[in-house]
XYZ file of N, CA and C in Angstrom:
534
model
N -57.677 -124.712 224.712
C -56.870 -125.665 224.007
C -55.490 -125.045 223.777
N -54.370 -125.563 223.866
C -53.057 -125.338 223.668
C -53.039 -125.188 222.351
N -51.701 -124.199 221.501
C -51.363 -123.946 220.650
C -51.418 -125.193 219.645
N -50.371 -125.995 220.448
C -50.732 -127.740 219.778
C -50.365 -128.591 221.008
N -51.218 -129.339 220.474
C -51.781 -130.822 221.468
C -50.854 -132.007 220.253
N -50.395 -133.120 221.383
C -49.813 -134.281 220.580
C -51.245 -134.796 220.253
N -51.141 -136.297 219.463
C -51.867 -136.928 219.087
C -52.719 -137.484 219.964
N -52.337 -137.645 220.950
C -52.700 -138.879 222.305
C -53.518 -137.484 222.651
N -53.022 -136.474 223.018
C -54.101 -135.173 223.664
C -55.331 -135.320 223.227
N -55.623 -135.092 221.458
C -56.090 -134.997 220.769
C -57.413 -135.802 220.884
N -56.598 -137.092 220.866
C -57.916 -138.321 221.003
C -58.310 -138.590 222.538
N -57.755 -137.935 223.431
C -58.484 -137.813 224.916
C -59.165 -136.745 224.913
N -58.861 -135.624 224.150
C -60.248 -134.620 223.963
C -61.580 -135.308 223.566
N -61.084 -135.640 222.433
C -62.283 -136.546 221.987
C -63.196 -137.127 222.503
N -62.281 -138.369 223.147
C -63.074 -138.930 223.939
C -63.570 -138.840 224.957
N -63.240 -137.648 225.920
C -63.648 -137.028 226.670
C -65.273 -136.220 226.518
N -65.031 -135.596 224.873
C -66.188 -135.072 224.132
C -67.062 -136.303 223.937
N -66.807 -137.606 223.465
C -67.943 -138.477 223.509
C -68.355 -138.715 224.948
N -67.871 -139.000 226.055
C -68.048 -139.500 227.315
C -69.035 -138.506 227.656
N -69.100 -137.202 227.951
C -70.119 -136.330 227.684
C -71.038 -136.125 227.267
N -71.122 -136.536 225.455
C -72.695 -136.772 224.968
C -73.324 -138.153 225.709
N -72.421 -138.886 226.195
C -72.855 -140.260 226.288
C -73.737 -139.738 227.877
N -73.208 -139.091 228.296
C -73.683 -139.024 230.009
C -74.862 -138.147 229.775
N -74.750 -136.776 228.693
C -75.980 -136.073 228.280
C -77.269 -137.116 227.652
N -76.606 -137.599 227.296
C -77.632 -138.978 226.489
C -78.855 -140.087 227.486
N -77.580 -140.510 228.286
C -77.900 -141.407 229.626
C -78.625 -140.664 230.285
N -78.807 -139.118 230.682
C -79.388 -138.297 231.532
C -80.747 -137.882 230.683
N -81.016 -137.845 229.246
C -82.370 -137.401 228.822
C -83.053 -138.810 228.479
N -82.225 -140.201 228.583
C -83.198 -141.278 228.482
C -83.447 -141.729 230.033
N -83.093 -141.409 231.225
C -83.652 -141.550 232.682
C -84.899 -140.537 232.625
N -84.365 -139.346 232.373
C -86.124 -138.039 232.282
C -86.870 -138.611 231.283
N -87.139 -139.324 230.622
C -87.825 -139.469 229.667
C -89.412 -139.917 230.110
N -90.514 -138.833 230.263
C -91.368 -139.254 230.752
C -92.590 -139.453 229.555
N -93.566 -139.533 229.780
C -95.245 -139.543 228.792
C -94.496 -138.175 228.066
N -94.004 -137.428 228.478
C -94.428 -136.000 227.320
C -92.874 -135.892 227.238
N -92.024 -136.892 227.206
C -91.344 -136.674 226.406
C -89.559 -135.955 227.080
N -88.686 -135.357 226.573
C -87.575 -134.634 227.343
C -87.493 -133.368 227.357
N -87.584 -132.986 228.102
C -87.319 -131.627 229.221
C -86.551 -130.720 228.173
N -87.446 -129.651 228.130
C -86.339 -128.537 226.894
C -84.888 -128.532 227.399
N -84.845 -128.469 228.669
C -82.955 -128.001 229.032
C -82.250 -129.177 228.534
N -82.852 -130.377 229.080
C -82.012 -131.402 228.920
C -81.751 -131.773 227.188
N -83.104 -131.621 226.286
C -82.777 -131.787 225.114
C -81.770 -130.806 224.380
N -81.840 -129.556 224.969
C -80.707 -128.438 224.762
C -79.423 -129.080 224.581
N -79.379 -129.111 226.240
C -77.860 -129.995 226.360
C -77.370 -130.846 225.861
N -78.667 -131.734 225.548
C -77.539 -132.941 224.839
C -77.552 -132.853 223.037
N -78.157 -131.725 223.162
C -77.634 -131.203 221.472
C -76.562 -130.393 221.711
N -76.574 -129.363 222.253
C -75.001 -128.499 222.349
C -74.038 -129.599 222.600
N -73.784 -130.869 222.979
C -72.843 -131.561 223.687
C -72.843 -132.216 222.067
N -73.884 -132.228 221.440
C -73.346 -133.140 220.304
C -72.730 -132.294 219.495
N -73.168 -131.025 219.108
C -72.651 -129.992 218.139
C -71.224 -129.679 218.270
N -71.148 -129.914 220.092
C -69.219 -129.746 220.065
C -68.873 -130.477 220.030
N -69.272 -131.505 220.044
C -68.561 -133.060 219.351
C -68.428 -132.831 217.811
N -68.933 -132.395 217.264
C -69.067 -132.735 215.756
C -68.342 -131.382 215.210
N -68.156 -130.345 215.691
C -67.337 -129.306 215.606
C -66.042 -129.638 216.035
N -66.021 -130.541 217.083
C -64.520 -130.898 217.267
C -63.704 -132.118 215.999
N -64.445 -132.574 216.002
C -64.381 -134.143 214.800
C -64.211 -133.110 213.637
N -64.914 -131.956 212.851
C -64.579 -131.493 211.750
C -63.179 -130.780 211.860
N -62.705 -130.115 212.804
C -61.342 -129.698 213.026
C -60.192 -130.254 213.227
N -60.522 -131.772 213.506
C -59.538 -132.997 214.080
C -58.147 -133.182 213.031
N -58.447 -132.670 211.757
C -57.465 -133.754 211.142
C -56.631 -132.603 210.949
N -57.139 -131.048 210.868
C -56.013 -129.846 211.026
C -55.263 -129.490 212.395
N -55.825 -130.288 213.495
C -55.144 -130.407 214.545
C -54.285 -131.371 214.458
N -54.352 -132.357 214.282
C -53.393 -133.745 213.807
C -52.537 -133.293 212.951
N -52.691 -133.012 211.757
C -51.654 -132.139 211.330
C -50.809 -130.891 211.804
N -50.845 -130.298 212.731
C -50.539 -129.545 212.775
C -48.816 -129.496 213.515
N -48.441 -130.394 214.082
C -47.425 -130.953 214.438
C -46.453 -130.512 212.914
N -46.426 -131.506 212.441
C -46.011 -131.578 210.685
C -46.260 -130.453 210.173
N -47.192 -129.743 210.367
C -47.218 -128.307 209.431
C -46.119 -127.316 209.957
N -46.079 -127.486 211.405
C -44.967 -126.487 212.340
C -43.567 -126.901 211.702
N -43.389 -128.570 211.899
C -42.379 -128.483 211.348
C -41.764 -128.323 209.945
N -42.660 -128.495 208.913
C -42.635 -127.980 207.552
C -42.599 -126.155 207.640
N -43.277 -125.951 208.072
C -42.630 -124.489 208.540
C -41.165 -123.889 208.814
N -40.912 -124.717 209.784
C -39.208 -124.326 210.292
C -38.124 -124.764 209.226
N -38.800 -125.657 208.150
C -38.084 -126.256 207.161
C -37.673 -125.182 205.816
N -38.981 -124.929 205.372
C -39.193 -123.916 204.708
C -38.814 -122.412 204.625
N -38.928 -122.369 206.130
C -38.405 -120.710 207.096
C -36.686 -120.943 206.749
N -35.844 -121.830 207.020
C -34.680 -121.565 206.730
C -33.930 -122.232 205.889
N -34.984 -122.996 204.910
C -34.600 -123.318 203.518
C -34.028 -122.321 202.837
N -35.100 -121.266 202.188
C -34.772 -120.139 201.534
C -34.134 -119.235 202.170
N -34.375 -118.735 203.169
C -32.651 -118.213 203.712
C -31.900 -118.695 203.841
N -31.573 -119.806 204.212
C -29.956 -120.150 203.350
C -29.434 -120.164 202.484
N -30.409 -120.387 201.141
C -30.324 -120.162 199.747
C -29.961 -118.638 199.453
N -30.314 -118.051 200.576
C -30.538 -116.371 200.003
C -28.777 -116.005 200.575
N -28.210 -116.981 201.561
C -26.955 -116.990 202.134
C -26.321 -117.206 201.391
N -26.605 -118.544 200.695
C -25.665 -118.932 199.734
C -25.128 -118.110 198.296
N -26.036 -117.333 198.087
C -26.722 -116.508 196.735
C -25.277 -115.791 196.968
N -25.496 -114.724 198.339
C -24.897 -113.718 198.448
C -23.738 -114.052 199.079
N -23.141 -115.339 199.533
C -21.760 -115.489 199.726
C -21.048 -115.632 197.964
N -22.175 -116.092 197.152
C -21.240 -116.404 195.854
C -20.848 -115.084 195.231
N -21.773 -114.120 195.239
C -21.448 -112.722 194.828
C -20.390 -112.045 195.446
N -20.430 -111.951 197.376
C -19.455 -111.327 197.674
C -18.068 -112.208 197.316
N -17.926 -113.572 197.064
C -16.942 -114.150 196.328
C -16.477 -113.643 195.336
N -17.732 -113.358 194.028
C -16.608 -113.131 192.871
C -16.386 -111.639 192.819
N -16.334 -110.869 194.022
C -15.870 -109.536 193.937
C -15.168 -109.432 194.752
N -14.485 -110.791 195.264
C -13.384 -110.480 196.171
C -12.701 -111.536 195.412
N -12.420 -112.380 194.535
C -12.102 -113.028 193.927
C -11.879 -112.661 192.141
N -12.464 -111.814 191.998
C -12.488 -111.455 190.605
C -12.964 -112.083 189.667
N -13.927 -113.329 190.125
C -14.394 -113.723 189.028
C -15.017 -112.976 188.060
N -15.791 -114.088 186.538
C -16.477 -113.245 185.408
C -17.749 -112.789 185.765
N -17.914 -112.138 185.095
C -19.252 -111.287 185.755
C -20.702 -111.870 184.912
N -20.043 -112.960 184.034
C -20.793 -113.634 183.710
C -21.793 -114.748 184.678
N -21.077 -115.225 185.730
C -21.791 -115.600 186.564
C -22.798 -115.538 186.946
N -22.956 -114.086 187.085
C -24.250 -113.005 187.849
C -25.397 -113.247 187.494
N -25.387 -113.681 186.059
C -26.757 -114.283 185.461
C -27.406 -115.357 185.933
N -26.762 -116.130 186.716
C -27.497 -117.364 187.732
C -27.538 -117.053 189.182
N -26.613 -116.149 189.750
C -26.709 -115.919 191.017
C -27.612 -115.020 191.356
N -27.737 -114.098 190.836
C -28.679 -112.580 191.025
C -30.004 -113.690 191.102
N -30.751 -113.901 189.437
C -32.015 -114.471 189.731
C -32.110 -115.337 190.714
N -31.149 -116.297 191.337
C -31.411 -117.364 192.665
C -31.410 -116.367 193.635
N -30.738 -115.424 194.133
C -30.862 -114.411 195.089
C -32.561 -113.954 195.048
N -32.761 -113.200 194.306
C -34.081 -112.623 193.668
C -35.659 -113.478 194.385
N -35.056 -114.899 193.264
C -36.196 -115.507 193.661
C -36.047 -116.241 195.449
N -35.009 -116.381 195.811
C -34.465 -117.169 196.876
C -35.828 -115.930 197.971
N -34.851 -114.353 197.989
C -35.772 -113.704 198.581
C -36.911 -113.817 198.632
N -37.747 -114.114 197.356
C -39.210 -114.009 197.698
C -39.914 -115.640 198.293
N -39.001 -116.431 198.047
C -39.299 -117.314 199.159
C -39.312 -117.400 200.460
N -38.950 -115.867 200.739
C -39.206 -115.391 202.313
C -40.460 -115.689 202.900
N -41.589 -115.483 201.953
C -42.525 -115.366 202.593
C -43.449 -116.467 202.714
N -43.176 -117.591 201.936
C -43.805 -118.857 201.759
C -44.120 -119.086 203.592
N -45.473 -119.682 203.314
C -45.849 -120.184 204.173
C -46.486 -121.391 204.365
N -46.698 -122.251 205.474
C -47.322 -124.008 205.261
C -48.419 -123.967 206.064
N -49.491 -124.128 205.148
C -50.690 -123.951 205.873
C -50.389 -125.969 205.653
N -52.390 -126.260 206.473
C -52.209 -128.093 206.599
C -52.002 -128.262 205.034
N -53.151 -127.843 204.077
C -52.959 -128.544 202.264
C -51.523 -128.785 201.895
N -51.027 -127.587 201.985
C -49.780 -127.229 200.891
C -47.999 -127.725 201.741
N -48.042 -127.932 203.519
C -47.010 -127.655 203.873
C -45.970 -129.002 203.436
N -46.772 -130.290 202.668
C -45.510 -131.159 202.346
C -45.076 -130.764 201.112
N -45.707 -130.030 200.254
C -45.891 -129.517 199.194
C -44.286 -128.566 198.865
N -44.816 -127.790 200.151
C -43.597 -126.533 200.584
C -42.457 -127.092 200.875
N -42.586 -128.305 201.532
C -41.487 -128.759 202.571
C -40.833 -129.742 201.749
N -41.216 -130.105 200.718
C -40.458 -130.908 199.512
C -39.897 -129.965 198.558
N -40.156 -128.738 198.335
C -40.101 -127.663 197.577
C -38.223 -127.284 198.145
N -38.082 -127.205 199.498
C -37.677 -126.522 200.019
C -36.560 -127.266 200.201
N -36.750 -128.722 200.742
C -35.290 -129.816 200.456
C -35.145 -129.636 199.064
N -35.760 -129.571 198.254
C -34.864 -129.762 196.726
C -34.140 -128.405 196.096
N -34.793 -126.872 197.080
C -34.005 -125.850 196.739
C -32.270 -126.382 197.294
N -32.342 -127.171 198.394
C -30.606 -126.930 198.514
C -30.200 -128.192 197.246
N -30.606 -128.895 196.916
C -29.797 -129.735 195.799
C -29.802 -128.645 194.924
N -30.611 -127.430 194.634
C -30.608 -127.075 193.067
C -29.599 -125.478 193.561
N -29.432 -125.147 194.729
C -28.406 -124.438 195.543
C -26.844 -124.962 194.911
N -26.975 -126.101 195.941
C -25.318 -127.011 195.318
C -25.279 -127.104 193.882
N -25.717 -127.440 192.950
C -25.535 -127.287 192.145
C -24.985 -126.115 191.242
N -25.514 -124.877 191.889
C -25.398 -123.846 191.330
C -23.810 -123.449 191.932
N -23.638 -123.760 193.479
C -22.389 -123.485 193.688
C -21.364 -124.316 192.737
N -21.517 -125.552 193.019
C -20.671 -126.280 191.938
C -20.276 -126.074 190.255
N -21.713 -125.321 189.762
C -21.487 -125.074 188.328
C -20.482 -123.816 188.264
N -20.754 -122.412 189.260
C -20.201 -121.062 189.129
C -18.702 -121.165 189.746
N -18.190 -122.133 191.068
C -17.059 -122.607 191.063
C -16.393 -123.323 190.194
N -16.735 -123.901 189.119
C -15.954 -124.318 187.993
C -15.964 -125.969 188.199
N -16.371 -126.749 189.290
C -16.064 -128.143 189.576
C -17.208 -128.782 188.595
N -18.373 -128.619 188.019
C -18.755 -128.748 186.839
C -18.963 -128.013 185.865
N -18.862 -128.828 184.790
C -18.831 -128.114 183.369
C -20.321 -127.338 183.124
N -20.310 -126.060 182.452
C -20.857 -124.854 181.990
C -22.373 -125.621 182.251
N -22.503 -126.795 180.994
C -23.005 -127.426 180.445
C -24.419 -128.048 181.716
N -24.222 -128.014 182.843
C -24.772 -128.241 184.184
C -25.895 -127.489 184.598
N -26.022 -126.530 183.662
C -26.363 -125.190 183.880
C -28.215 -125.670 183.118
N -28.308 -126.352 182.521
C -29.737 -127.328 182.330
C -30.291 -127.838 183.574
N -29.313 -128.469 184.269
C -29.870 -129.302 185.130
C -30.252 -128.265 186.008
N -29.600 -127.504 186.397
C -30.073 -126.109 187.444
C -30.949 -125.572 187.023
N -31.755 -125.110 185.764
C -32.643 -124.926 185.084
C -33.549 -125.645 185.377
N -33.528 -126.764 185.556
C -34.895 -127.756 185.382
C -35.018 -128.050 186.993
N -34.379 -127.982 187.756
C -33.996 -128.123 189.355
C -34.800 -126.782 189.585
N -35.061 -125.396 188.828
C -35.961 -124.631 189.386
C -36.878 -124.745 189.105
N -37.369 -125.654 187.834
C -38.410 -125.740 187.079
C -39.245 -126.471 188.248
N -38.368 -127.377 188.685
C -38.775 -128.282 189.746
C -39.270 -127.840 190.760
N -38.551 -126.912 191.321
C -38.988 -126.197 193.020
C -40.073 -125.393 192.605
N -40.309 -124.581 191.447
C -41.082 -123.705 190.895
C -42.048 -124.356 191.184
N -42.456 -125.504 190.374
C -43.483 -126.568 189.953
C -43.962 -126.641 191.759
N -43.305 -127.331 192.592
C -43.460 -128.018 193.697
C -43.960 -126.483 194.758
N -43.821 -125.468 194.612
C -43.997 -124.417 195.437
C -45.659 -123.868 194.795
N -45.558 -124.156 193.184
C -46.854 -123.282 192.961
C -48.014 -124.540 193.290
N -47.518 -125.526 193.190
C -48.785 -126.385 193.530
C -49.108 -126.195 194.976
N -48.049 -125.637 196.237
C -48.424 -125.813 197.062
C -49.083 -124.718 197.770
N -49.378 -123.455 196.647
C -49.865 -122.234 196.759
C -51.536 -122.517 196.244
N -51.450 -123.782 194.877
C -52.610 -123.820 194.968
C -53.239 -124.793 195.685
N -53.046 -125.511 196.266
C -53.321 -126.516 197.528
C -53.807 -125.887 199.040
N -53.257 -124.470 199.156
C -53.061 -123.529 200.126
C -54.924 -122.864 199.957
N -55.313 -122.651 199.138
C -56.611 -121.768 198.557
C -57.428 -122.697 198.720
């Protein structure tokens, strides 16, 4: 099986896997004599069902898995950009001279931005992550906008609760992940 299969793959496996039990099926009701079906043949058309039903329990993490890749690539350079953004604002106010008061919102977004390195999107958690991860750049802009001065101090709540937010939306998708 390929890394990932589209949808259409997916359900021609399938049905490929039923067409199989069906022919294993058709083949132990032709042998079917006084004593009954032939150990091989009853073999077979149990192994043919077991990978049917092993395939059907794996189906919907294959179907997903499209969406999980791309919640992945979402996530993968969500927080590094955030971690870009972090550290263009710093090397700013030391080439700029800003207050060093700043540092108190940029450092911890740096900090935590980094350890969003490692987030990962399994099938449970990756819309989880991948909603997590669009709302880090609104709560990003924001932060640029508050430490550039284009909003007032006072903004500095909403960026607060904008991590409360991604926080919220990342740990659920850690416990969704387990």
């Amino acid at each position: 099986m390929t890394e990932t299969q589209t949808e259409h793959e997916l359900h021609e496996t399938h049905q490929e896997l039923v067409r199989a039990l069906a022919r294993e099926h058709a083949l132990a009701a032709t042998q079917e004599s006084g004593d009954g079906v032939s150990d091989e043949i009853f073999d077979a058309l149990v192994e043919r069902a077991q990978t049917l039903m092993a395939y059907e329990k794996q189906m919907p993490a294959l179907l997903a898995e499209p969406q999980r890749l791309r919640s992945q690539k979402v996530i993968f350079w969500s927080w590094r950009a955030q971690s870009a953004v972090a550290i263009a604002l710093i090397l700013a106010f030391r080439l700029l001279g800003y207050s060093d008061g700043w540092y108190a919102l940029v450092v911890p977004h740096l900090v935590v931005t980094f350890c969003g390195w490692r987030l990962e999107a399994t099938v449970k958690n990756h819309l989880a992550r991948r909603t997590a991860s669009i709302a880090l750049h609104a709560v990003g802009a924001l932060l640029v906008l508050i430490v550039l001065g284009v909003l007032p101090p006072w903004f500095i709540v909403a960026f607060l609760i904008g991590w409360a937010v991604v926080g919220t939306a990342v740990a659920d998708g850690q416990g969704a992940g387990k």
